[in-house]
PDB file of C-alpha atoms in Angstrom:
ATOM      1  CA  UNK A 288      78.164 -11.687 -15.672  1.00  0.00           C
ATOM      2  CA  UNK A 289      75.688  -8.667 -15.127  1.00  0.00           C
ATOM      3  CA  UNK A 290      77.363  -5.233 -15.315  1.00  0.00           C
ATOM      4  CA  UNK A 291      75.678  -1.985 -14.018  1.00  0.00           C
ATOM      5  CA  UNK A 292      75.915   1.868 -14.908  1.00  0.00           C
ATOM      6  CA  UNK A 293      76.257   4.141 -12.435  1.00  0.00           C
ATOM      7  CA  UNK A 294      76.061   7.703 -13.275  1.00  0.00           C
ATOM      8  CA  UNK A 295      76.665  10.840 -11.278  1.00  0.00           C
ATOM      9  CA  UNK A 296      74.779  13.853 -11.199  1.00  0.00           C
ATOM     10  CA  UNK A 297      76.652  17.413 -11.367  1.00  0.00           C
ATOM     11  CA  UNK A 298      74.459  19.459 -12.932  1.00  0.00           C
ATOM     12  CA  UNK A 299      76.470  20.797 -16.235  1.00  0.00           C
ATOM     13  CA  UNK A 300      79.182  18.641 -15.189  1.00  0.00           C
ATOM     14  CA  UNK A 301      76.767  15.956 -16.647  1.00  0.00           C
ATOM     15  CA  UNK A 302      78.118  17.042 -20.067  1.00  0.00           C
ATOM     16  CA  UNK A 303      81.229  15.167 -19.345  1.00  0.00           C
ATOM     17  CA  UNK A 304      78.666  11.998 -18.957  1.00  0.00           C
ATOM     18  CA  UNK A 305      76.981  13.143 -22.202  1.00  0.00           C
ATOM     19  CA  UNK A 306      80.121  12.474 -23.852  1.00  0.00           C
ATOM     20  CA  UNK A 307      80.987   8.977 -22.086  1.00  0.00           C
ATOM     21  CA  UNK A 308      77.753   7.869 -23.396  1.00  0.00           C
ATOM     22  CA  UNK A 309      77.776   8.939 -26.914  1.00  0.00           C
ATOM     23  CA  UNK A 310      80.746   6.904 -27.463  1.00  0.00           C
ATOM     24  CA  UNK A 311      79.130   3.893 -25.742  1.00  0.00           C
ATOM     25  CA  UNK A 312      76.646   4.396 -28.428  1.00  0.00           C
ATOM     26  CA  UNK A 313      79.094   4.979 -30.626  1.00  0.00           C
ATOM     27  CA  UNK A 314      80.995   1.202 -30.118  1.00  0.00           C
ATOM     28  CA  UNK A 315      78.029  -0.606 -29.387  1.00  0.00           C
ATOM     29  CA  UNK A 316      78.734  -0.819 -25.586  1.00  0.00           C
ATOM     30  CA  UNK A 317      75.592  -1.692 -23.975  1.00  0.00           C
ATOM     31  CA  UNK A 318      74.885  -2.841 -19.755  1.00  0.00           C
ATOM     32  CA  UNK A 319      72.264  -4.793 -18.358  1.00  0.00           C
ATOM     33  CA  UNK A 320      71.355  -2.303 -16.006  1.00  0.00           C
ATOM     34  CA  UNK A 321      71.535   1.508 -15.330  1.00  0.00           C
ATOM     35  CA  UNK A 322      71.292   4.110 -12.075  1.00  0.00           C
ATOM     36  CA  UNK A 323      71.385   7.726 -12.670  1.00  0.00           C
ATOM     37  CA  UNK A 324      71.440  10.274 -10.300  1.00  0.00           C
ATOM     38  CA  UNK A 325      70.803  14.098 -10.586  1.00  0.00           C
ATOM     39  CA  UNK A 326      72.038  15.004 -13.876  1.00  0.00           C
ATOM     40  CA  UNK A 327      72.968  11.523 -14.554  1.00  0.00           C
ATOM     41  CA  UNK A 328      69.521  10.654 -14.946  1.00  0.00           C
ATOM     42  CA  UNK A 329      68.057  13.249 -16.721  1.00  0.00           C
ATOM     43  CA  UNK A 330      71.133  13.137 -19.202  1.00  0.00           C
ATOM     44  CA  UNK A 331      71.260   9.162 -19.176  1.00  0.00           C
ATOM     45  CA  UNK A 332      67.792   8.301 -20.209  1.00  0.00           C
ATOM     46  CA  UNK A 333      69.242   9.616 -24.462  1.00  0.00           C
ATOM     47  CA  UNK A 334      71.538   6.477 -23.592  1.00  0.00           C
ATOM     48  CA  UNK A 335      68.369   3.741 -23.861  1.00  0.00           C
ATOM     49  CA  UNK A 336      66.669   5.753 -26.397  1.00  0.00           C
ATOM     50  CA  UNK A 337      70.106   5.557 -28.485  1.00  0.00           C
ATOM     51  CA  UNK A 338      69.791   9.541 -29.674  1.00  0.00           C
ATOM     52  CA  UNK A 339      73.715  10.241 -29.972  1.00  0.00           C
ATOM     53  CA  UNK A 340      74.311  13.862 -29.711  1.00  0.00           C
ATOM     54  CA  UNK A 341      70.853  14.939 -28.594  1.00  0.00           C
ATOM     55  CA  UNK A 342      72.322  16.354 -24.387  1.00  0.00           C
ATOM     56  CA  UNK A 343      75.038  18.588 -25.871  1.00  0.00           C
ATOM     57  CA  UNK A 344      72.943  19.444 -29.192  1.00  0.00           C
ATOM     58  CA  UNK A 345      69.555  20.965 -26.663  1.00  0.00           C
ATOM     59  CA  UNK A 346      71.999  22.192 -23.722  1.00  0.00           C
ATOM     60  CA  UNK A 347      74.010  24.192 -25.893  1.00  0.00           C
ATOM     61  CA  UNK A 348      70.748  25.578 -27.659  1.00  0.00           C
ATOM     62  CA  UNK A 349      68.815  26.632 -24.725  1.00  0.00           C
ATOM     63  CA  UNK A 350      70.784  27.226 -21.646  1.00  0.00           C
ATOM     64  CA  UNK A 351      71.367  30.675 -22.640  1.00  0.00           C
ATOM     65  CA  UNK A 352      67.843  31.657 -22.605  1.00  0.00           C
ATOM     66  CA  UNK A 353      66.985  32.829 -19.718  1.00  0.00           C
ATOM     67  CA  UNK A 354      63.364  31.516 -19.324  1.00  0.00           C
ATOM     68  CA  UNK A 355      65.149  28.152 -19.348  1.00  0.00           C
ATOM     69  CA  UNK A 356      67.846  28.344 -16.978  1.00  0.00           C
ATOM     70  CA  UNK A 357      68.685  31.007 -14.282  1.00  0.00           C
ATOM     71  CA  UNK A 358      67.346  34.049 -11.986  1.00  0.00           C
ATOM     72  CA  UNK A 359      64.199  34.257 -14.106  1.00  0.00           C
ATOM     73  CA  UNK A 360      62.728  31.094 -13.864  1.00  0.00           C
ATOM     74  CA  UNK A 361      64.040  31.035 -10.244  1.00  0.00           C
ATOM     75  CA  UNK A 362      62.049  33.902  -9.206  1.00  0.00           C
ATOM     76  CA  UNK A 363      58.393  32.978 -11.726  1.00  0.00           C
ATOM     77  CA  UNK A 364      58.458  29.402 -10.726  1.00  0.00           C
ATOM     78  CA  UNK A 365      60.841  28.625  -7.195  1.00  0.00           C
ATOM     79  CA  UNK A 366      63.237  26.588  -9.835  1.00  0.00           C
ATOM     80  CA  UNK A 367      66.317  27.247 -11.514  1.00  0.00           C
ATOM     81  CA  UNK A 368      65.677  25.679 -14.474  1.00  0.00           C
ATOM     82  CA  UNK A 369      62.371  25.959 -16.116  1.00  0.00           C
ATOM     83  CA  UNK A 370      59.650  23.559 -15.463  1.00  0.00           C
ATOM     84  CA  UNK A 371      57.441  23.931 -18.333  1.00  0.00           C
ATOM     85  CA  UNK A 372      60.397  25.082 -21.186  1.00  0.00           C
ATOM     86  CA  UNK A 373      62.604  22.319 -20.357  1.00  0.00           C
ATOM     87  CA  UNK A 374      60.406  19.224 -18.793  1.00  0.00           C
ATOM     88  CA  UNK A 375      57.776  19.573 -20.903  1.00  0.00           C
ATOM     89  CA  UNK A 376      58.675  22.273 -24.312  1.00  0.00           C
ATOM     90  CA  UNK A 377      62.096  21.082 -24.972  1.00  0.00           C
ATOM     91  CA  UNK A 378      61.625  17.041 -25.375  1.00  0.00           C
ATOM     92  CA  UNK A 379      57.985  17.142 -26.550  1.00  0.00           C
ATOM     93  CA  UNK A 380      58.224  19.664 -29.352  1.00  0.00           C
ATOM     94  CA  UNK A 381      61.788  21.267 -29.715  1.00  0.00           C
ATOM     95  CA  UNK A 382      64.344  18.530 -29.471  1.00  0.00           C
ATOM     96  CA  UNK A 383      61.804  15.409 -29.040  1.00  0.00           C
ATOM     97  CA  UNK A 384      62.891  12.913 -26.460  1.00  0.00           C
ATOM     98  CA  UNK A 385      61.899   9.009 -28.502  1.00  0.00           C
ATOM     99  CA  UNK A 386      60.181   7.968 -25.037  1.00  0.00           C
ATOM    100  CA  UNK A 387      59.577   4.423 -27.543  1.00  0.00           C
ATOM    101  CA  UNK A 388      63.056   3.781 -28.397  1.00  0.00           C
ATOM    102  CA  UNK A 389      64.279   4.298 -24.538  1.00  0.00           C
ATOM    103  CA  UNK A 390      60.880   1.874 -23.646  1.00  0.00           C
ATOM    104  CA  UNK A 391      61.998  -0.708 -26.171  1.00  0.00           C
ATOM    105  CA  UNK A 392      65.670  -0.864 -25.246  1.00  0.00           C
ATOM    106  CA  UNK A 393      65.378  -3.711 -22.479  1.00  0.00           C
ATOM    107  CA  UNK A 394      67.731  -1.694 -20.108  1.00  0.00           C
ATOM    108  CA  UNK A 395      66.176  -1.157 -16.468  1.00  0.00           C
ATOM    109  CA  UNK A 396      67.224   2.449 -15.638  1.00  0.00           C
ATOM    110  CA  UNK A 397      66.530   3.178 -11.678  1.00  0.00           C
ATOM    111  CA  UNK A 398      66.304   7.381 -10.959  1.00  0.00           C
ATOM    112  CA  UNK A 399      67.407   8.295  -7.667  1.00  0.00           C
ATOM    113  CA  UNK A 400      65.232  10.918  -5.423  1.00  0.00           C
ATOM    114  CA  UNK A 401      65.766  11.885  -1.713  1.00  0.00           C
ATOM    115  CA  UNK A 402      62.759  12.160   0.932  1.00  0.00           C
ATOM    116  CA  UNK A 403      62.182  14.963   2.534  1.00  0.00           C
ATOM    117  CA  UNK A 404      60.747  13.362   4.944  1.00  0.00           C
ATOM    118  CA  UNK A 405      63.325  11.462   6.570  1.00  0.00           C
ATOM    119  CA  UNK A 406      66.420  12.254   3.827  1.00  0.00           C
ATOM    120  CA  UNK A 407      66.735   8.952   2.678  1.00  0.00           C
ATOM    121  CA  UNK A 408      67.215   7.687  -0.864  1.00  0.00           C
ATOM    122  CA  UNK A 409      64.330   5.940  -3.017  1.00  0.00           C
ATOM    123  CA  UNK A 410      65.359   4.366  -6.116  1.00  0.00           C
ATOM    124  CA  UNK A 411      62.446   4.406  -9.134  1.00  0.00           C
ATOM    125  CA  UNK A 412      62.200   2.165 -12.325  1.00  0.00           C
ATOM    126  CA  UNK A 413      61.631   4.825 -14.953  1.00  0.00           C
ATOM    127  CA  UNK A 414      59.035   2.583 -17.273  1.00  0.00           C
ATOM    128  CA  UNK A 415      58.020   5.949 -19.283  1.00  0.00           C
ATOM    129  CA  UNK A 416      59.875   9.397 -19.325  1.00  0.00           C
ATOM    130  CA  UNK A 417      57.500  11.461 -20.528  1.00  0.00           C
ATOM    131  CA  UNK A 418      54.769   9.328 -18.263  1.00  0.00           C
ATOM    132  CA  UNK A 419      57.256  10.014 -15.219  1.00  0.00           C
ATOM    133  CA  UNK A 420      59.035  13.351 -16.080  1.00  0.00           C
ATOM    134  CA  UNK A 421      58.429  14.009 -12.863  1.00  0.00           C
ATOM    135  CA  UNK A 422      60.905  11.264 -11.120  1.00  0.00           C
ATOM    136  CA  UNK A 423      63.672  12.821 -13.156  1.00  0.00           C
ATOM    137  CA  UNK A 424      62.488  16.155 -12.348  1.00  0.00           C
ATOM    138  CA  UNK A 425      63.214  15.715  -8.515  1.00  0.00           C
ATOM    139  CA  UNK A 426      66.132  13.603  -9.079  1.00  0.00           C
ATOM    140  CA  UNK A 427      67.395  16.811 -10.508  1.00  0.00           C
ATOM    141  CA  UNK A 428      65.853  19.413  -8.191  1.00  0.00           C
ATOM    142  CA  UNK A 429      68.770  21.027  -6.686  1.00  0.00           C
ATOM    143  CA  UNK A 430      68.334  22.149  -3.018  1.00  0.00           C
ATOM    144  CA  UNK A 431      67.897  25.664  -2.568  1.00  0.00           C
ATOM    145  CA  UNK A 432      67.006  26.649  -5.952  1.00  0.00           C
ATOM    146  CA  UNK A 433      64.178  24.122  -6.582  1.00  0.00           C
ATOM    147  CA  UNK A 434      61.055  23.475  -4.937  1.00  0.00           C
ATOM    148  CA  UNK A 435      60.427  19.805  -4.156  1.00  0.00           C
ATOM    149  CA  UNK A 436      58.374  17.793  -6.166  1.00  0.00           C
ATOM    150  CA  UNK A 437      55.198  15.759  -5.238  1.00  0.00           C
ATOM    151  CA  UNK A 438      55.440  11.679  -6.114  1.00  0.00           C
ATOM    152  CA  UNK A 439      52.323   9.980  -4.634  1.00  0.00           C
ATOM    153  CA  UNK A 440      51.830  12.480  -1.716  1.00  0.00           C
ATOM    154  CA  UNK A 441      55.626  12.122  -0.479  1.00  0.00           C
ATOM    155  CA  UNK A 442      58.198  15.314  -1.259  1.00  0.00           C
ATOM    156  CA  UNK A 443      61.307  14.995  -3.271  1.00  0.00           C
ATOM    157  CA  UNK A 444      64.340  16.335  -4.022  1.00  0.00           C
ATOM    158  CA  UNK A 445      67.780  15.667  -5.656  1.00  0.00           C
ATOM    159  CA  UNK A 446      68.928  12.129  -5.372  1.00  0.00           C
ATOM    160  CA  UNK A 447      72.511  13.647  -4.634  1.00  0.00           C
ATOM    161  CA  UNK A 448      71.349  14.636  -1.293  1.00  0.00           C
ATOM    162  CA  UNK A 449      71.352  11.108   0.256  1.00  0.00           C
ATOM    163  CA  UNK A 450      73.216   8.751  -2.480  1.00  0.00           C
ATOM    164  CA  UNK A 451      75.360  10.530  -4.905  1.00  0.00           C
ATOM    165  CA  UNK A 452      77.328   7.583  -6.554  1.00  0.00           C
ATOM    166  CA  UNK A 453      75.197   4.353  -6.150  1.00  0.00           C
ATOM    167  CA  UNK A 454      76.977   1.711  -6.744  1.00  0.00           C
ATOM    168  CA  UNK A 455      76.162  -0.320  -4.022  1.00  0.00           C
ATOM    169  CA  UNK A 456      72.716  -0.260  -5.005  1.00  0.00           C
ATOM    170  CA  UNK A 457      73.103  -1.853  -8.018  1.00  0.00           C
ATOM    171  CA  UNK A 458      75.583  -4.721  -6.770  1.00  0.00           C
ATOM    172  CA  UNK A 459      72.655  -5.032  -4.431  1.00  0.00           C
ATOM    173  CA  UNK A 460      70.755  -5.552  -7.485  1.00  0.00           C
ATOM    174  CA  UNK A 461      73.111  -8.209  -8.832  1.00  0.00           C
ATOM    175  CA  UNK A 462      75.160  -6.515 -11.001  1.00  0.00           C
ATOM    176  CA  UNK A 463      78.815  -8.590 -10.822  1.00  0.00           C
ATOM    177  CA  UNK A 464      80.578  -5.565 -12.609  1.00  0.00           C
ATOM    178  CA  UNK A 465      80.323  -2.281 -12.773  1.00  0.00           C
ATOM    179  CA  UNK A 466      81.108   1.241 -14.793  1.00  0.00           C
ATOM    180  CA  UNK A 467      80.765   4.203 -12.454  1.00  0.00           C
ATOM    181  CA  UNK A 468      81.036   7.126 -14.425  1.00  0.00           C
ATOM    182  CA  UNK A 469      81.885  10.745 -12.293  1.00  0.00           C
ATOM    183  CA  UNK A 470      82.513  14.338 -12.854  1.00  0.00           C
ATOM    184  CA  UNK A 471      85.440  14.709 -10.180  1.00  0.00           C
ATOM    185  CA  UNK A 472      88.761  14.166 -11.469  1.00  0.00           C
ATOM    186  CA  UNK A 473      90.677  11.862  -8.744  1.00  0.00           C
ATOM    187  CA  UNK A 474      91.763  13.134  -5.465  1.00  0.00           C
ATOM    188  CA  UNK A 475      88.709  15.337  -5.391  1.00  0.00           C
ATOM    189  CA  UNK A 476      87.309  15.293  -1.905  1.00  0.00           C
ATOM    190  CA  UNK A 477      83.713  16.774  -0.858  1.00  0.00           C
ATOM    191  CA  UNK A 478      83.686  19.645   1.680  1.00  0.00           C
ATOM    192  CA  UNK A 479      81.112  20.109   4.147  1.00  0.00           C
ATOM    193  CA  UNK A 480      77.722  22.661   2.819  1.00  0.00           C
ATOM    194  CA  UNK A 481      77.243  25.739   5.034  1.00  0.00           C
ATOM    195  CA  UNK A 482      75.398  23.663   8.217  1.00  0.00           C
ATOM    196  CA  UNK A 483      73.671  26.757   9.504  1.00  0.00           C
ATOM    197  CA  UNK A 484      72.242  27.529   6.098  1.00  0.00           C
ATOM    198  CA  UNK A 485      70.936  24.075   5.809  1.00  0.00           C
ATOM    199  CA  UNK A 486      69.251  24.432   9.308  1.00  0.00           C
ATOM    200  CA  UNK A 487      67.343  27.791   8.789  1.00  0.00           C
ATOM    201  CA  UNK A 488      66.377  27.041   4.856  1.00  0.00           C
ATOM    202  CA  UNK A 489      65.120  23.353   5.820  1.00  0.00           C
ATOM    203  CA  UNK A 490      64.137  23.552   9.408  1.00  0.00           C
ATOM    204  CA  UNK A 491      61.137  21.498   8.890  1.00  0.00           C
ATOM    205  CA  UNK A 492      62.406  18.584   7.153  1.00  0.00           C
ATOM    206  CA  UNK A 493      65.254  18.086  10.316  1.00  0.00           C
ATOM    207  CA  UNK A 494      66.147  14.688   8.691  1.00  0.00           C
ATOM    208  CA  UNK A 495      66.562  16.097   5.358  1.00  0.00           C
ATOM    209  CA  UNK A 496      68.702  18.591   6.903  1.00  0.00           C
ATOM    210  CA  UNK A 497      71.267  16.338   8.736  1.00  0.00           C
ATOM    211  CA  UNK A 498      71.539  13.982   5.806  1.00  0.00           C
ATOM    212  CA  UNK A 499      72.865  17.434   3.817  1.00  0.00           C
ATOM    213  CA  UNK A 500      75.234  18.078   6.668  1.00  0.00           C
ATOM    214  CA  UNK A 501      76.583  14.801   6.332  1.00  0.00           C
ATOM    215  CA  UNK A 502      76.668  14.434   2.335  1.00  0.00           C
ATOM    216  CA  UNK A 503      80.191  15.480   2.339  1.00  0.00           C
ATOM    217  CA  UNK A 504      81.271  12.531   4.870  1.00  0.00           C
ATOM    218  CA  UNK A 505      79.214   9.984   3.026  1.00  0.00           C
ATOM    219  CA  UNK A 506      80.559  11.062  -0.670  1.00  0.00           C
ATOM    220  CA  UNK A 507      84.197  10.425   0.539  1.00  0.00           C
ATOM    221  CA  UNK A 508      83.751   7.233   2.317  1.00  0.00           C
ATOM    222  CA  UNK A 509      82.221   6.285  -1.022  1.00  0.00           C
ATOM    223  CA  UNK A 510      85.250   7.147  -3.178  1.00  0.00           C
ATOM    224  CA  UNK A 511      87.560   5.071  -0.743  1.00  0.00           C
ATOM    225  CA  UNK A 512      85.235   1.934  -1.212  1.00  0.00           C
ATOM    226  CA  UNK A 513      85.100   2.267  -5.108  1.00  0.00           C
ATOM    227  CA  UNK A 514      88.875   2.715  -4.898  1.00  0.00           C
ATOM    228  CA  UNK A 515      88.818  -0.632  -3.030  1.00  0.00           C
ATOM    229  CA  UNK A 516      85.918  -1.792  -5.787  1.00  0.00           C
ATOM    230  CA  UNK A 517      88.508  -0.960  -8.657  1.00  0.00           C
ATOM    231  CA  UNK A 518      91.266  -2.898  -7.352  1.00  0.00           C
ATOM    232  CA  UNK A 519      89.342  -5.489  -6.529  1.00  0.00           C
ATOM    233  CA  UNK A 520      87.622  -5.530 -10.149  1.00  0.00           C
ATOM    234  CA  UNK A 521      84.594  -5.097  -9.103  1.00  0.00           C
ATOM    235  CA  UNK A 522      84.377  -1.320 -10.759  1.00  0.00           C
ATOM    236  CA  UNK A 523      86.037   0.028 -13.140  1.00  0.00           C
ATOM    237  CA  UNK A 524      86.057   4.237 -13.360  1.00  0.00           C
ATOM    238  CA  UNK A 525      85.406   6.525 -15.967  1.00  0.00           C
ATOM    239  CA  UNK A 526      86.302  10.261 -14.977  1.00  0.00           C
ATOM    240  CA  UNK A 527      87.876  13.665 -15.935  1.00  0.00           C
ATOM    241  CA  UNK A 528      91.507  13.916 -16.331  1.00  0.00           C
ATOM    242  CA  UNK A 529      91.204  17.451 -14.665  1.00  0.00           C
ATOM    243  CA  UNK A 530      88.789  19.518 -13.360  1.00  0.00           C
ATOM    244  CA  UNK A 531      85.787  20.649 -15.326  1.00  0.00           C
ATOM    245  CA  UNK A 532      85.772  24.205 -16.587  1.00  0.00           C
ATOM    246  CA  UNK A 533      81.998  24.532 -16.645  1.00  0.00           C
ATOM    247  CA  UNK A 534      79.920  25.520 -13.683  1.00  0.00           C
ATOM    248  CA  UNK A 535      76.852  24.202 -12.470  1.00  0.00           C
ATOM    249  CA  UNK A 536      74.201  26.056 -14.525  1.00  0.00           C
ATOM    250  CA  UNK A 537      76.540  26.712 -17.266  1.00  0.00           C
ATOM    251  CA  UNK A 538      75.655  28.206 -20.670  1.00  0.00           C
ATOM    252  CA  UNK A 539      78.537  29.171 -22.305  1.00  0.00           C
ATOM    253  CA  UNK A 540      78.216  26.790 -25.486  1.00  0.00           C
ATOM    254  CA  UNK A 541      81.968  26.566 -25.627  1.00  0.00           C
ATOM    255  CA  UNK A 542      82.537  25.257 -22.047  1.00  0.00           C
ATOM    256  CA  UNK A 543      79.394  23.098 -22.449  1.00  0.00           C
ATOM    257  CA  UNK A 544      81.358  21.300 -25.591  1.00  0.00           C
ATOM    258  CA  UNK A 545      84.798  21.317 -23.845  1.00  0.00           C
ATOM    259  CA  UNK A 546      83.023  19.291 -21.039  1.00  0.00           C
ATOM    260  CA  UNK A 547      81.721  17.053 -23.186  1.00  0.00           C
ATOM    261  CA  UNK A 548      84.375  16.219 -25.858  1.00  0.00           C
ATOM    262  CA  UNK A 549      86.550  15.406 -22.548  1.00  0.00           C
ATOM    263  CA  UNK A 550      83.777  12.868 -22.115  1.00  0.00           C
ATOM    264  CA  UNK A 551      84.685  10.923 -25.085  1.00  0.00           C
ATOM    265  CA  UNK A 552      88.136  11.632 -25.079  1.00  0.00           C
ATOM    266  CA  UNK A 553      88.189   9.696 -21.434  1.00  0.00           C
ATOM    267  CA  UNK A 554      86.129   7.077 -23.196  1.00  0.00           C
ATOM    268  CA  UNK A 555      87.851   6.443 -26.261  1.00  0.00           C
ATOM    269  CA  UNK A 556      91.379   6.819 -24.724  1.00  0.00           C
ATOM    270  CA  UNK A 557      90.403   3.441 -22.710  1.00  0.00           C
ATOM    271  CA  UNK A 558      88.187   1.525 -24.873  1.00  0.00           C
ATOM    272  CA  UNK A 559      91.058  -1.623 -25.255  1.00  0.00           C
ATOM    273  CA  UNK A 560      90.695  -1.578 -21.351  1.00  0.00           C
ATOM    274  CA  UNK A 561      86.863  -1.302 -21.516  1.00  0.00           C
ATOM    275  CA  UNK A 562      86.240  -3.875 -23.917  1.00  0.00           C
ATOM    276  CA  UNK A 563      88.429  -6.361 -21.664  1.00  0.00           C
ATOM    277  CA  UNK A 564      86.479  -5.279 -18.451  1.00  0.00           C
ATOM    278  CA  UNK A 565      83.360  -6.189 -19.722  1.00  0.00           C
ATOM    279  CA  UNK A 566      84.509  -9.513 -21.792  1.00  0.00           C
TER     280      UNK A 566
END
């Protein structure tokens, strides 16, 4: 049987991921097919290229500069986090992505990235990261405080936006089980974003704008069906115990490795289960 990773985005919540997948590395746990959203992607690619240790190692090194992450960058370049230092600076020259290893691993990894357009989701085959930097860049690019990236004359922005958890995409793909790895603990519920900020910030993209009104509604409906999913067998769960004590562009190197070790701990408190799952 085919199993699938899916992998939620969160920004710095994506720590928590970080840590599910270095202990996956750790035990030899390896999928025939991944999906990463948001964070999820630009965090999950280390998974295929095997480099344990390398998300919390470069996160707690530079998100406390504040040409990489925050008001700075925000008001030189229209995004958050830096463009140049941490696309480009960080995983070319100061914490090198192996862009060979993750090619060489055999593991299709899909990036999702949201139209502006008409809001809708596109799912990409990441072949190359450093030839298509730019996939996981929008997948990442947080509305509001990112401008919206170019891919072959269409605008993108955070996969989030129109499919936040995709694990219907990869059954779709013929995965028979899957691991859907989140940042909410259970119970969590989405609330709805400010509607008339949405309408005045993204009044040309109307489409874009009414699939961020109804995020909220589509993110719940898709935690009852992976309840369903999990009962059935068809998923099984990772997630926090608790909430996260790390916000979105967090740099507080503490937090960041609090997030994290709760990561494995989720991991390596269930591997038993895990390991029968996937047998």
């Amino acid at each position: 049987m085919t199993t699938g990773l899916v992998l939620e985005g969160g920004a710095m919540r994506g720590m928590f991921t970080a840590g599910v997948l270095d202990v996956f590395l750790d035990h030899h746990i390896r999928v025939d097919q991944v999906v990463g959203v948001s964070a999820g992607a630009l965090f999950g690619v280390n998974y295929l290229s095997g480099q344990r240790g390398r998300v919390i190692r470069y996160n707690k090194r530079f998100n406390a500069d504040r040409n990489y992450m925050g008001l700075r960058p925000l008001l030189r370049e229209g995004n958050i986090v830096s463009t140049d230092y941490a696309y480009d600076r960080v995983p070319r020259l100061l914490d090198p992505f192996d862009d060979e290893a993750f090619q060489a691993s055999g593991i299709p990894f899909d990036a999702v990235v949201t139209a502006l357009s008409d809001g809708q989701p596109s799912y990409i085959r990441i072949h190359s990261v450093f030839q298509q930097m730019d996939v996981l860049r929008a997948s990442g690019s947080m509305p509001f405080v990112s401008r919206p990236v170019e891919l072959e004359g269409q605008m993108y922005l955070d996969g989030g936006i129109a499919d936040s958890i995709p694990f219907r995409y990869l059954a779709d793909q013929g995965c028979e089980k899957l691991l859907v790895v989140l940042t909410r603990p259970a119970g969590y519920r989405k609330k709805p974003m400010n509607s008339r900020l949405i309408r005045l910030w993204y009044r040309r993209y109307p489409q874009l704008a009414e699939s961020m009104e109804q995020r909220h509604i589509r993110y719940n409906e898709a935690l009852d069906t992976l309840t369903q999913w999990e009962r059935q067998g068809r998923a099984l769960v990772i997630r926090p115990r608790q909430a996260l004590a790390v916000g979105r562009l967090e740099s507080d190197g503490e937090k960041l490795q609090a997030a994290y070790d709760q990561g494995r701990m989720a991991v390596e408190q269930r591997l038993e289960e895990l390991t029968a799952y996937l047998r």
